Amino acid sequence: MPVLFEGAQVPAHLTNIPISLISTSTDSANKYVKGKVIHKGPLVVSAADNFILKTVIQEDDSSQKPSINIVLFGDLAKSFSQSVNQGDVVVASGFQVGKSPTVRKDNHHACNLLLSKSDACIYVYHPQSPSDSKSPQASKRSSTCSAEVSQTTKAPKYTYVRLDNLKLSSTVNVYGVVVFFKLPHKSRGTHWCSTLKITDQSNLKIQCTLFCNKREDHPQIFQVGDIVRLHRVKTQSYEESIQLISAYGFAAVTFDGIVGRAVEPRTSSRSFQFHQEDQQKVEELRAWAASHSIVSATSTTIPLSATQPKAYFDLTCQLLAKAPIDTTCTLLRVWDGSQCPHTLLKVIVEPDSVEGPVSFSENKENLIANVLVYDNHVEFARQLKPGTFLRIFNLRAIPGSSRVPGLTSSQAVEHDHLAFHLHGGTSYGRGIQVLPENSQDVQELKSALEMFSKDKDDSGVSDSELMDIWCTPPETLDDEAVESCTERRCIHNIETVMLSQLKQCNDPLGSHHVRVQLSSFKPHRLHQALKLYCSKCSSLQDVPDDEVVNRVFSEASRNAELCSPPSWALSGKVNLPGISHGSSNRTLHIHSSSELLSEGKAKELIYIMGSSLEETCRLADGYQNIIPVRSSEGRLALLDWPAPFLFRGRKRYYGCKSCSEAAAVSEPSCEGVDVIDEKVIAEALQVQPLQFVLLMELQLQDATDTLDVFLWKHAVSVRPCLIKVQYYTIFHPSPFVLITPTI
């Protein structure tokens, strides 16, 4: 089976092959590839106990530094995800070579390395920090330092001045708790400028104005309450008070200000002093700030699920994709694992302009927010990479927004939608900050995202992501045609006719055999071909969108009235955990059949009131049948169309609005019934259930004429002028499709 070794010696019989020499004709036997990990993708669950992971390695030994995609499968992918970090050096052997489908997109090697066979191996070498190669005494340094820390014995110890002891025209070193900050931005010259206010046990608030040649040399502040250490700042008078400005040799280190968290220095410097006295200073400031409520108890950082119209807030999120709108605006597609309760603005962009996945699974798409970034923030936003964790400061939620830069005719104007805008300027600390993956906030966000994947049973793999993960299909070694396993063969002796003959046929109800070319088909997305069909009135309608259904649930929850349960029902409550980290639990009212309870079948059927669509879907994992209800004139009633009348696991069942009777909710009869299914419940509720059908419109042509065809699976009746095909047809790249229709 494939294995991963950490720090092991590469077997002597293996020889290194440079990345630049790899091609599809390369004999990979007894060969290995070596490189540094420059990208590590997420672990994707493709099936039960099956894993896929994509990584990119770069060759350091060559002057050109070529890079190549590696796709790992199974347990090897899982081990790689747990043991290998970006920056590690890996050696891969036992690989196969395939064509890369993303070479034009990522500019890596034209081939992929696939590690799936039993002889596939990965050897991992973690880089040593300089301190690890020094004396044993050096290796005993504090584990709280995540950066390289200078351990020279001759390094001077710094003295720090309290803010109430500052003197004008002096260069000092200070510690302080951040009470306000503006992220670095370009000044009028060539420098980057940032502004912050700090305080300490003196309760004085001192403004600091800092100038650096590079953005990363500024204090890496993530939130109010962080603690900064500033070396070599100069005091000067500003509006009858003292201000600190950066002087020659300025350096800054930042620490998390929350009590109990690790004291990990944040700095771009690769050599700085950090002693036990510094850690003690940070701990003292943390305790003092917590006891004096220096940081506001009401945090401005909130999840998407708590956003309100017209509000300004800070958002911690992960960037999934981005796209330029115009020269003054960039679109960021982000998520935090929670769902905004309001209908969000959709922004349509050209797929070729998107960096990152173009589409996502339906569950994930419902959690994604489109953030429009303007003006001076555009340049920084366009440098961000998908997958990065961000904190966006002073983001504004604008209701009723229909203004999208670059709005084209392909995008309808949307009203009563909530849009997220990051306006230009730096007022109120407005900006974007990249969060490191080892920060506590990112770890909490990752946990929330993992919980979403677990709850929704969603692998998160979209069509575009699959193209990145999978290699191209195997190529044939000769020119012989390969028979497609999806092609359906005729098993009759009906003579082939041309389309022009078919249209003039005197026997429209007979069977005919045509050989035609598929010129077009609708819809292009398979999920849009799914319709709801009523066998009673023959109506056909689209499957309701989740936004519309969620609106019905929200309206029913807001207009909840007092309701006396029917005599056959027993009332109770169920506690539902919060959707996101830090959110409170929800208590929902439920009703259940007393007959089912007496038979020990409490989880077979419940009636739930006041829940949202998402909460109902979550409860459906624990109950076999859930009927959402509302109060109407003091009695239980079903929700209005288009809400489903029944949830069975991940399946939803809808009723025909025209053919169903608006009656009070009644108890299903369980007498002689082994399983309570959708038919039993629909009969009890006097609902005419709708049937899912597949409907596609095809245009066929041959040398004589064209013909419109409807592919209709599970249909009961059709109009005589249409062709009915009673089986699925799977289209493949060959130019002709052979079908046998019934007219």
XYZ file of C-alpha atoms in Angstrom, residues 222-636:
415
model
C -5.599 41.725 13.779
C -8.007 43.342 16.223
C -8.419 45.961 18.931
C -6.889 44.593 22.127
C -3.736 43.239 20.491
C -0.489 44.174 22.236
C 2.337 45.877 20.343
C 6.002 46.298 21.166
C 7.544 49.276 19.360
C 11.309 49.759 19.224
C 12.913 53.092 18.313
C 9.942 55.436 18.103
C 10.394 59.178 18.513
C 8.223 61.444 20.642
C 6.924 64.733 19.300
C 4.183 67.210 20.112
C 0.840 66.822 18.365
C -2.262 68.889 19.234
C -1.002 69.635 22.743
C -0.214 65.983 23.421
C 2.622 63.554 22.739
C 2.664 61.493 19.570
C 4.976 58.623 18.622
C 6.444 58.360 15.120
C 8.761 55.738 13.691
C 12.451 56.617 13.754
C 15.498 55.129 12.018
C 15.775 51.411 12.834
C 12.096 51.137 13.809
C 10.860 47.582 14.523
C 7.552 46.201 15.769
C 6.298 42.945 17.271
C 2.613 42.179 17.906
C 0.945 39.708 20.310
C -2.584 38.435 20.768
C -4.185 40.370 23.617
C -6.607 37.691 24.849
C -5.805 36.148 28.221
C -4.931 32.459 28.054
C -3.762 32.358 24.466
C -0.185 31.504 23.514
C 2.301 34.385 23.540
C 3.403 34.117 19.916
C 5.269 37.082 18.402
C 3.977 38.327 15.052
C 6.655 40.060 13.007
C 8.313 40.021 9.598
C 11.769 40.323 11.173
C 13.881 37.169 11.150
C 15.990 38.313 14.081
C 14.546 39.898 17.190
C 14.925 39.682 20.940
C 12.317 37.973 23.096
C 13.083 37.100 26.706
C 11.185 35.930 29.740
C 10.748 39.564 30.760
C 8.953 40.260 27.481
C 6.538 37.389 28.015
C 5.850 38.633 31.535
C 5.189 42.132 30.172
C 2.663 40.792 27.666
C 0.875 38.743 30.334
C 0.653 41.782 32.627
C -0.844 43.963 29.903
C -3.329 41.230 29.004
C -4.526 40.921 32.581
C -4.703 44.704 33.057
C -6.660 45.237 29.814
C -9.121 42.470 30.698
C -9.735 43.794 34.216
C -10.220 47.401 33.049
C -12.485 46.622 30.068
C -10.089 48.336 27.708
C -11.580 46.375 24.825
C -15.297 46.924 24.220
C -17.446 44.045 25.379
C -19.461 44.340 22.125
C -17.179 42.986 19.432
C -17.478 44.437 15.939
C -16.423 41.062 14.492
C -19.575 39.070 13.776
C -20.430 36.078 11.551
C -22.508 36.337 8.383
C -25.427 34.738 10.232
C -25.636 37.786 12.543
C -25.365 40.560 9.938
C -28.075 43.207 9.830
C -28.946 45.707 7.078
C -27.217 49.118 7.255
C -24.663 47.826 9.773
C -20.885 48.230 9.686
C -18.994 45.214 10.974
C -15.735 43.233 10.825
C -15.802 39.825 9.146
C -13.421 36.902 9.636
C -13.682 34.669 6.590
C -11.950 32.540 3.971
C -11.496 33.737 0.414
C -12.842 31.190 -2.080
C -12.571 33.079 -5.372
C -12.119 36.583 -6.744
C -12.673 38.475 -9.984
C -12.076 42.032 -11.212
C -15.250 44.031 -11.921
C -13.580 47.159 -13.321
C -10.545 49.317 -12.536
C -12.099 50.585 -9.288
C -13.790 47.449 -7.971
C -12.935 43.805 -7.267
C -15.259 40.988 -6.254
C -14.269 38.721 -3.361
C -16.316 35.543 -2.780
C -15.970 34.609 0.905
C -17.595 32.391 3.535
C -17.357 31.721 7.267
C -19.493 28.571 7.552
C -22.675 30.409 8.544
C -25.585 31.599 6.407
C -26.771 35.174 6.202
C -30.499 35.346 7.073
C -31.100 37.889 4.294
C -31.228 37.408 0.536
C -27.800 38.360 -0.798
C -26.909 40.185 -3.987
C -25.659 37.947 -6.795
C -22.861 39.218 -8.998
C -22.324 37.665 -12.426
C -18.847 37.833 -13.928
C -17.178 36.190 -16.888
C -15.903 32.711 -15.886
C -12.542 33.395 -17.549
C -11.937 36.345 -15.219
C -12.441 34.329 -12.016
C -9.407 33.236 -10.012
C -10.427 30.158 -8.069
C -13.428 27.840 -8.522
C -16.159 29.236 -10.769
C -18.972 27.273 -9.110
C -19.636 25.414 -5.870
C -22.059 22.843 -4.544
C -25.568 24.115 -3.824
C -25.137 23.841 -0.049
C -21.883 25.765 -0.114
C -23.190 28.376 -2.569
C -25.904 29.308 -0.064
C -23.213 30.287 2.461
C -21.056 32.398 0.145
C -21.142 36.201 0.333
C -20.083 38.495 -2.504
C -17.964 41.378 -1.193
C -17.363 44.360 -3.505
C -14.038 46.047 -2.731
C -13.493 49.600 -3.960
C -10.802 52.188 -4.703
C -7.593 52.056 -2.657
C -8.306 48.503 -1.414
C -8.482 47.069 -4.956
C -4.722 46.721 -5.447
C -4.274 44.709 -2.254
C -7.405 42.617 -2.915
C -6.102 41.570 -6.327
C -2.936 40.195 -4.726
C -4.902 37.830 -2.478
C -4.929 34.115 -3.247
C -8.021 31.890 -2.966
C -7.897 29.869 0.234
C -6.446 32.774 2.236
C -8.042 33.618 5.582
C -9.013 37.271 5.943
C -10.396 39.814 8.343
C -12.267 42.588 6.553
C -12.673 45.724 8.676
C -15.578 48.172 8.516
C -17.538 46.167 5.955
C -20.946 47.675 5.210
C -24.183 45.741 4.655
C -26.304 47.766 2.226
C -29.986 46.747 1.833
C -31.967 47.107 -1.376
C -28.807 47.332 -3.443
C -28.994 46.945 -7.206
C -25.877 48.886 -8.164
C -23.112 46.612 -9.351
C -20.158 48.103 -11.240
C -19.951 46.764 -14.772
C -23.609 45.595 -14.716
C -24.347 43.944 -18.042
C -27.527 42.936 -19.797
C -26.932 39.335 -18.721
C -27.524 40.275 -15.094
C -30.950 41.317 -13.910
C -31.277 44.254 -11.545
C -31.937 42.855 -8.084
C -34.045 44.690 -5.522
C -34.378 44.070 -1.774
C -31.080 42.227 -1.710
C -28.307 42.723 0.835
C -24.903 43.683 -0.570
C -21.546 43.876 1.196
C -19.334 46.844 0.274
C -15.838 47.762 1.431
C -15.708 51.442 0.557
C -12.567 53.340 -0.282
C -10.507 55.230 2.289
C -9.166 54.240 5.699
C -11.762 55.802 8.018
C -12.721 53.689 11.040
C -9.843 51.312 10.285
C -11.361 50.211 6.979
C -9.267 47.605 5.124
C -8.317 43.959 4.650
C -5.883 41.952 6.776
C -4.518 38.501 5.950
C -4.626 36.143 8.951
C -1.952 33.434 9.380
C -3.216 29.860 9.534
C -1.732 29.308 12.997
C -3.752 32.124 14.588
C -6.429 31.178 17.095
C -9.155 32.948 15.124
C -8.328 30.969 11.980
C -8.317 27.697 13.921
C -11.802 28.483 15.246
C -12.969 29.404 11.741
C -11.560 26.160 10.336
C -13.497 24.215 12.965
C -16.715 25.960 11.895
C -16.021 25.188 8.226
C -15.274 21.554 9.033
C -18.531 21.307 10.984
C -20.392 22.594 7.923
C -18.831 19.922 5.724
C -19.708 17.259 8.278
C -23.281 18.460 8.811
C -24.053 18.879 5.131
C -22.230 15.740 3.995
C -20.747 17.990 1.324
C -17.350 17.259 -0.153
C -17.188 20.810 -1.430
C -15.937 19.674 -4.822
C -17.409 21.671 -7.702
C -17.066 20.983 -11.395
C -14.147 23.376 -11.691
C -12.406 21.912 -8.627
C -12.740 18.412 -10.048
C -10.875 19.593 -13.130
C -8.044 20.686 -10.851
C -7.990 17.379 -8.955
C -8.431 14.778 -11.654
C -6.066 14.101 -14.492
C -7.161 13.970 -18.119
C -8.759 10.737 -19.362
C -6.369 8.050 -20.652
C -5.453 8.383 -24.303
C -5.621 5.483 -26.756
C -2.331 4.191 -28.066
C -3.642 3.739 -31.605
C -6.208 5.238 -33.946
C -8.897 2.657 -33.286
C -12.213 4.003 -32.098
C -13.162 3.293 -28.519
C -16.777 2.310 -27.930
C -18.503 4.476 -25.354
C -20.132 2.567 -22.542
C -22.898 5.204 -22.416
C -24.045 4.630 -26.016
C -27.378 2.845 -26.368
C -27.724 0.312 -29.192
C -30.918 -0.331 -31.147
C -32.467 -3.747 -30.601
C -35.257 -3.513 -33.215
C -35.632 -3.871 -36.967
C -37.465 -0.598 -37.708
C -36.242 1.059 -40.892
C -34.408 4.374 -40.551
C -36.265 7.443 -41.915
C -35.213 11.040 -42.535
C -36.671 13.883 -40.447
C -38.480 15.345 -43.443
C -40.214 11.977 -43.952
C -41.036 11.801 -40.265
C -42.806 15.177 -40.312
C -44.929 14.113 -43.312
C -45.777 10.729 -41.820
C -49.459 9.760 -41.851
C -49.063 7.604 -38.756
C -47.952 10.034 -35.994
C -48.583 7.499 -33.224
C -46.319 4.813 -34.608
C -42.693 4.006 -33.816
C -39.960 5.503 -35.973
C -36.204 5.142 -36.231
C -34.058 8.188 -37.081
C -30.324 8.862 -37.260
C -29.707 12.503 -36.450
C -27.190 15.025 -35.175
C -27.725 16.853 -31.872
C -27.444 20.560 -32.716
C -28.487 22.048 -29.344
C -30.065 21.192 -26.011
C -31.674 23.033 -23.099
C -31.115 23.571 -20.262
C -27.325 23.455 -20.166
C -27.220 22.821 -16.404
C -28.640 19.449 -15.450
C -30.259 20.636 -12.207
C -32.412 23.071 -14.221
C -33.910 20.129 -16.110
C -35.497 18.818 -12.911
C -39.177 19.802 -12.705
C -42.190 19.144 -10.470
C -45.148 17.467 -12.180
C -48.725 17.057 -10.938
C -50.385 13.897 -12.229
C -53.832 15.294 -11.403
C -53.839 18.646 -13.226
C -50.799 17.929 -15.476
C -49.117 21.173 -14.375
C -45.338 21.481 -14.624
C -43.263 23.879 -12.542
C -39.707 24.596 -11.492
C -38.268 23.201 -8.274
C -38.446 26.121 -5.789
C -35.222 27.947 -5.046
C -33.928 27.716 -1.463
C -34.056 31.510 -1.120
C -37.779 31.529 -1.882
C -38.455 28.595 0.452
C -36.395 30.168 3.226
C -38.450 33.347 2.882
C -41.650 31.355 3.503
C -40.132 29.768 6.613
C -38.966 33.175 7.890
C -42.389 34.747 7.292
C -44.128 31.914 9.161
C -41.685 32.253 12.056
C -42.204 36.042 12.334
C -45.995 35.776 12.222
C -46.247 32.974 14.768
C -49.513 32.999 16.726
C -50.678 31.169 19.795
C -51.975 27.756 18.856
C -53.694 25.023 20.805
C -52.444 21.618 19.692
C -55.097 19.134 18.492
C -56.323 16.468 20.865
C -54.262 13.732 19.198
C -50.965 15.628 19.558
C -48.515 16.062 22.412
C -46.387 19.218 22.534
C -42.729 19.542 23.429
C -39.490 21.364 22.730
C -36.187 20.466 21.091
C -32.848 22.262 21.558
C -30.836 22.912 18.416
C -27.133 23.894 18.755
C -26.046 27.224 17.267
C -25.093 27.229 13.590
C -21.750 28.981 14.062
C -19.137 29.251 16.777
C -20.323 31.468 19.595
C -23.974 31.558 18.517
C -26.598 30.590 21.083
C -28.732 27.458 21.013
C -32.284 27.585 19.644
C -35.369 26.087 21.279
C -38.019 24.956 18.795
C -41.617 23.902 19.459
C -42.639 20.473 18.169
C -45.766 18.319 18.195
C -45.922 14.562 17.969
C -48.591 11.902 17.617
C -49.614 10.430 20.973
C -50.258 7.098 19.226
C -46.709 6.958 17.846
C -45.281 7.910 21.237
C -47.155 5.106 22.921
C -45.675 2.675 20.391
C -42.128 3.931 20.982
C -41.926 5.562 17.527
C -41.315 9.144 18.627
C -38.735 9.829 15.917
C -40.837 8.551 13.026
C -42.888 11.761 12.684
C -42.853 15.239 14.224
C -44.532 18.549 13.422
C -42.205 21.536 13.872
C -43.134 25.192 14.262
C -41.060 28.398 14.065
C -37.930 26.898 12.508
C -35.871 28.190 9.621
C -35.225 26.128 6.492
C -31.670 25.385 7.577
C -32.762 24.305 11.063
C -35.388 21.988 9.567
C -32.776 20.383 7.312
C -30.482 19.844 10.282
C -33.257 18.213 12.325
C -34.092 15.941 9.380
C -30.923 13.963 10.142
C -32.453 12.770 13.427
C -36.123 12.270 12.523
C -37.579 10.109 9.757
C -40.397 12.517 8.827
C -40.681 16.236 9.593
C -43.751 18.301 8.721
C -43.211 22.085 9.043
C -46.361 23.817 10.307
C -47.613 27.262 11.315
C -50.491 28.641 13.323
C -53.551 29.737 11.359
C -56.727 30.866 13.132
C -55.678 28.990 16.254
C -55.018 25.656 14.555
C -52.091 23.894 12.961
